[in-house]
mmCIF file of C-alpha atoms in Angstrom:
data_model
loop_
_atom_site.group_PDB
_atom_site.id
_atom_site.type_symbol
_atom_site.label_atom_id
_atom_site.label_comp_id
_atom_site.label_asym_id
_atom_site.label_seq_id
_atom_site.Cartn_x
_atom_site.Cartn_y
_atom_site.Cartn_z
ATOM 1 C CA UNK A 1 0.153 0.053 0.048
ATOM 2 C CA UNK A 2 1.348 3.562 -0.771
ATOM 3 C CA UNK A 3 0.909 5.812 1.952
ATOM 4 C CA UNK A 4 0.104 9.134 0.669
ATOM 5 C CA UNK A 5 -2.531 10.591 3.103
ATOM 6 C CA UNK A 6 -1.000 11.144 6.606
ATOM 7 C CA UNK A 7 -2.299 12.947 9.999
ATOM 8 C CA UNK A 8 0.465 13.921 12.376
ATOM 9 C CA UNK A 9 -0.712 14.344 15.991
ATOM 10 C CA UNK A 10 0.755 15.709 19.256
ATOM 11 C CA UNK A 11 0.946 18.470 21.589
ATOM 12 C CA UNK A 12 2.233 21.708 20.831
ATOM 13 C CA UNK A 13 6.262 21.683 20.970
ATOM 14 C CA UNK A 14 6.265 17.770 19.883
ATOM 15 C CA UNK A 15 7.404 18.493 16.201
ATOM 16 C CA UNK A 16 4.309 17.765 14.337
ATOM 17 C CA UNK A 17 4.981 20.677 11.845
ATOM 18 C CA UNK A 18 8.469 19.774 11.580
ATOM 19 C CA UNK A 19 7.808 16.154 10.947
ATOM 20 C CA UNK A 20 4.638 16.809 8.758
ATOM 21 C CA UNK A 21 6.984 18.874 6.324
ATOM 22 C CA UNK A 22 9.510 16.464 6.009
ATOM 23 C CA UNK A 23 7.024 13.539 5.273
ATOM 24 C CA UNK A 24 5.102 15.672 2.662
ATOM 25 C CA UNK A 25 8.512 16.381 1.061
ATOM 26 C CA UNK A 26 8.977 12.627 1.051
ATOM 27 C CA UNK A 27 5.459 11.593 -0.356
ATOM 28 C CA UNK A 28 5.387 14.647 -2.765
ATOM 29 C CA UNK A 29 2.215 15.786 -1.132
ATOM 30 C CA UNK A 30 0.816 19.079 0.143
ATOM 31 C CA UNK A 31 1.469 19.994 3.953
ATOM 32 C CA UNK A 32 -1.710 21.291 5.881
ATOM 33 C CA UNK A 33 -1.343 22.828 8.989
ATOM 34 C CA UNK A 34 -4.811 22.669 10.968
ATOM 35 C CA UNK A 35 -3.397 25.928 12.723
ATOM 36 C CA UNK A 36 -3.712 27.930 9.529
ATOM 37 C CA UNK A 37 -7.430 26.794 9.141
ATOM 38 C CA UNK A 38 -8.222 27.114 12.927
ATOM 39 C CA UNK A 39 -6.738 30.631 13.360
ATOM 40 C CA UNK A 40 -8.165 33.589 11.522
ATOM 41 C CA UNK A 41 -7.208 37.134 11.714
ATOM 42 C CA UNK A 42 -6.845 38.407 15.422
ATOM 43 C CA UNK A 43 -6.981 34.657 16.420
ATOM 44 C CA UNK A 44 -10.344 34.280 15.575
ATOM 45 C CA UNK A 45 -11.742 30.797 15.003
ATOM 46 C CA UNK A 46 -14.410 29.743 12.168
ATOM 47 C CA UNK A 47 -17.578 28.163 13.183
ATOM 48 C CA UNK A 48 -17.183 24.252 13.295
ATOM 49 C CA UNK A 49 -18.985 23.671 9.989
ATOM 50 C CA UNK A 50 -16.974 26.322 8.104
ATOM 51 C CA UNK A 51 -13.708 24.617 9.731
ATOM 52 C CA UNK A 52 -14.750 21.084 8.449
ATOM 53 C CA UNK A 53 -15.341 22.429 4.858
ATOM 54 C CA UNK A 54 -11.838 24.218 4.923
ATOM 55 C CA UNK A 55 -10.479 21.134 6.101
ATOM 56 C CA UNK A 56 -12.154 18.902 3.450
ATOM 57 C CA UNK A 57 -11.277 21.213 0.676
ATOM 58 C CA UNK A 58 -7.661 21.259 1.862
ATOM 59 C CA UNK A 59 -7.340 17.647 1.593
ATOM 60 C CA UNK A 60 -9.759 17.065 -1.295
ATOM 61 C CA UNK A 61 -6.595 15.820 -3.256
ATOM 62 C CA UNK A 62 -5.173 12.150 -3.499
ATOM 63 C CA UNK A 63 -2.013 13.204 -1.221
ATOM 64 C CA UNK A 64 -1.778 15.249 1.726
ATOM 65 C CA UNK A 65 0.145 15.557 5.063
ATOM 66 C CA UNK A 66 -1.956 17.275 8.038
ATOM 67 C CA UNK A 67 -0.573 18.369 11.162
ATOM 68 C CA UNK A 68 -2.551 19.305 14.264
ATOM 69 C CA UNK A 69 -5.145 17.925 16.571
ATOM 70 C CA UNK A 70 -8.596 19.245 17.205
ATOM 71 C CA UNK A 71 -9.855 15.586 16.935
ATOM 72 C CA UNK A 72 -13.395 16.508 17.826
ATOM 73 C CA UNK A 73 -13.264 18.578 14.665
ATOM 74 C CA UNK A 74 -11.024 16.442 12.311
ATOM 75 C CA UNK A 75 -11.422 12.798 13.143
ATOM 76 C CA UNK A 76 -14.858 12.529 11.315
ATOM 77 C CA UNK A 77 -13.773 14.548 8.281
ATOM 78 C CA UNK A 78 -10.158 13.327 8.101
ATOM 79 C CA UNK A 79 -8.937 10.250 10.013
ATOM 80 C CA UNK A 80 -11.074 7.634 8.094
ATOM 81 C CA UNK A 81 -9.524 8.996 4.757
ATOM 82 C CA UNK A 82 -5.957 8.660 6.231
ATOM 83 C CA UNK A 83 -3.662 5.878 5.017
ATOM 84 C CA UNK A 84 -1.654 6.440 8.233
ATOM 85 C CA UNK A 85 -1.819 8.382 11.635
ATOM 86 C CA UNK A 86 1.281 9.250 13.407
ATOM 87 C CA UNK A 87 1.147 10.420 17.231
ATOM 88 C CA UNK A 88 4.056 12.101 18.397
ATOM 89 C CA UNK A 89 3.547 11.327 22.156
ATOM 90 C CA UNK A 90 6.928 12.830 23.194
ATOM 91 C CA UNK A 91 7.308 13.447 27.167
ATOM 92 C CA UNK A 92 6.553 17.165 28.384
ATOM 93 C CA UNK A 93 10.105 17.532 29.471
ATOM 94 C CA UNK A 94 11.219 17.472 25.657
ATOM 95 C CA UNK A 95 7.997 19.369 24.154
ATOM 96 C CA UNK A 96 7.655 22.111 26.817
ATOM 97 C CA UNK A 97 11.314 23.453 26.212
ATOM 98 C CA UNK A 98 10.942 23.355 22.607
ATOM 99 C CA UNK A 99 7.478 25.396 22.915
ATOM 100 C CA UNK A 100 9.200 28.052 25.071
ATOM 101 C CA UNK A 101 12.033 28.374 22.693
ATOM 102 C CA UNK A 102 9.925 28.542 19.743
ATOM 103 C CA UNK A 103 7.368 30.998 21.367
ATOM 104 C CA UNK A 104 9.980 33.031 22.555
ATOM 105 C CA UNK A 105 11.826 33.600 19.343
ATOM 106 C CA UNK A 106 8.483 34.226 17.495
ATOM 107 C CA UNK A 107 7.745 36.894 20.115
ATOM 108 C CA UNK A 108 11.093 38.589 19.915
ATOM 109 C CA UNK A 109 11.254 38.282 16.054
ATOM 110 C CA UNK A 110 7.520 39.244 15.761
ATOM 111 C CA UNK A 111 7.090 36.354 13.533
ATOM 112 C CA UNK A 112 3.803 36.382 11.285
ATOM 113 C CA UNK A 113 2.071 33.203 11.649
ATOM 114 C CA UNK A 114 -1.072 32.123 10.131
ATOM 115 C CA UNK A 115 -3.393 34.965 8.903
ATOM 116 C CA UNK A 116 -1.200 37.746 10.111
ATOM 117 C CA UNK A 117 -1.335 36.437 13.666
ATOM 118 C CA UNK A 118 1.629 36.986 16.014
ATOM 119 C CA UNK A 119 2.327 35.445 19.488
ATOM 120 C CA UNK A 120 2.491 37.803 22.272
ATOM 121 C CA UNK A 121 4.319 37.860 25.817
ATOM 122 C CA UNK A 122 1.062 36.638 27.503
ATOM 123 C CA UNK A 123 1.201 33.461 25.411
ATOM 124 C CA UNK A 124 4.152 32.299 27.608
ATOM 125 C CA UNK A 125 2.637 32.540 31.099
ATOM 126 C CA UNK A 126 -0.660 32.086 33.000
ATOM 127 C CA UNK A 127 -3.414 29.740 32.920
ATOM 128 C CA UNK A 128 -3.824 30.039 29.113
ATOM 129 C CA UNK A 129 -0.303 29.823 28.167
ATOM 130 C CA UNK A 130 0.797 27.649 25.664
ATOM 131 C CA UNK A 131 2.440 25.689 28.240
ATOM 132 C CA UNK A 132 -0.390 25.287 30.176
ATOM 133 C CA UNK A 133 -2.200 24.442 26.680
ATOM 134 C CA UNK A 134 0.355 21.613 26.250
ATOM 135 C CA UNK A 135 0.027 20.192 29.927
ATOM 136 C CA UNK A 136 -3.617 19.996 29.319
ATOM 137 C CA UNK A 137 -3.538 18.674 25.737
ATOM 138 C CA UNK A 138 -1.134 15.813 26.526
ATOM 139 C CA UNK A 139 -3.340 14.658 29.485
ATOM 140 C CA UNK A 140 -6.439 14.812 26.983
ATOM 141 C CA UNK A 141 -4.427 12.962 24.437
ATOM 142 C CA UNK A 142 -3.331 10.212 26.840
ATOM 143 C CA UNK A 143 -6.903 9.668 27.966
ATOM 144 C CA UNK A 144 -8.498 9.741 24.483
ATOM 145 C CA UNK A 145 -6.083 9.001 21.546
ATOM 146 C CA UNK A 146 -5.346 5.162 22.484
ATOM 147 C CA UNK A 147 -8.999 4.379 22.229
ATOM 148 C CA UNK A 148 -9.870 6.694 19.606
ATOM 149 C CA UNK A 149 -6.963 5.701 17.305
ATOM 150 C CA UNK A 150 -7.898 1.926 17.759
ATOM 151 C CA UNK A 151 -11.425 2.608 16.569
ATOM 152 C CA UNK A 152 -10.300 4.660 13.810
ATOM 153 C CA UNK A 153 -9.747 1.540 11.477
ATOM 154 C CA UNK A 154 -6.585 3.334 10.124
ATOM 155 C CA UNK A 155 -3.053 2.263 10.783
ATOM 156 C CA UNK A 156 -1.282 4.268 13.204
ATOM 157 C CA UNK A 157 1.799 4.596 15.052
ATOM 158 C CA UNK A 158 2.782 6.059 18.136
ATOM 159 C CA UNK A 159 6.462 7.625 18.690
ATOM 160 C CA UNK A 160 7.416 8.283 22.348
ATOM 161 C CA UNK A 161 10.852 9.883 21.878
ATOM 162 C CA UNK A 162 12.928 11.815 19.726
ATOM 163 C CA UNK A 163 15.038 8.793 18.825
ATOM 164 C CA UNK A 164 11.909 6.996 17.712
ATOM 165 C CA UNK A 165 10.724 9.714 15.460
ATOM 166 C CA UNK A 166 14.122 9.948 13.791
ATOM 167 C CA UNK A 167 14.174 5.998 13.412
ATOM 168 C CA UNK A 168 10.590 6.090 12.041
ATOM 169 C CA UNK A 169 11.252 8.811 9.608
ATOM 170 C CA UNK A 170 14.307 7.219 8.303
ATOM 171 C CA UNK A 171 12.478 3.877 7.780
ATOM 172 C CA UNK A 172 9.333 5.694 6.251
ATOM 173 C CA UNK A 173 11.587 7.653 3.843
ATOM 174 C CA UNK A 174 13.496 4.620 2.840
ATOM 175 C CA UNK A 175 10.342 2.439 2.005
ATOM 176 C CA UNK A 176 8.439 5.598 0.309
ATOM 177 C CA UNK A 177 11.411 5.926 -2.056
ATOM 178 C CA UNK A 178 11.163 2.221 -3.224
ATOM 179 C CA UNK A 179 9.838 1.616 -6.596
ATOM 180 C CA UNK A 180 6.422 0.046 -6.571
ATOM 181 C CA UNK A 181 6.413 -3.857 -6.257
ATOM 182 C CA UNK A 182 10.154 -4.201 -5.341
ATOM 183 C CA UNK A 183 11.825 -4.790 -1.930
ATOM 184 C CA UNK A 184 14.617 -2.778 -2.910
ATOM 185 C CA UNK A 185 15.280 0.984 -2.518
ATOM 186 C CA UNK A 186 15.053 3.188 -5.430
ATOM 187 C CA UNK A 187 17.867 5.557 -6.617
ATOM 188 C CA UNK A 188 16.860 8.370 -4.264
ATOM 189 C CA UNK A 189 17.709 6.421 -1.171
ATOM 190 C CA UNK A 190 20.811 4.683 -2.176
#
């Protein structure tokens, strides 16, 4: 089976977008960030139906790699159409420092994100900070994802360390570059 439609899940800072960009390059597919669909100007969010319509349109083609969570909004539109779901279940001691570095750099550089949005200093502290969000999201993922993924009817993999992510990506890249019907790597991976 050729894997061309992939969903990448995980908490903020786990490396979803980084992995999804690389996988999209390997399978020659568009990379779709759920954050770009979810976060409108001034961090507004579209109504659920509009979000689902945008997601369906962004993944209408035969190949795509989507990163993000929002399982309550995406699973019924996306997961059953995926060839593979990759769950980056890295520990918080890995994800949180990455998240703090990324957000700090974005704030200092005033990086423009999706639809003109920029992170602000308030995103780093308090009950609604990106760190608090990651901690709550990880608890939710640990409680929900194993059962939800088992019921999805789609192959999935759970990666729990940066080494596991690197090994999986190397293996996925090698297999994806093999000519169909052969057990040998194609020219790109030799």
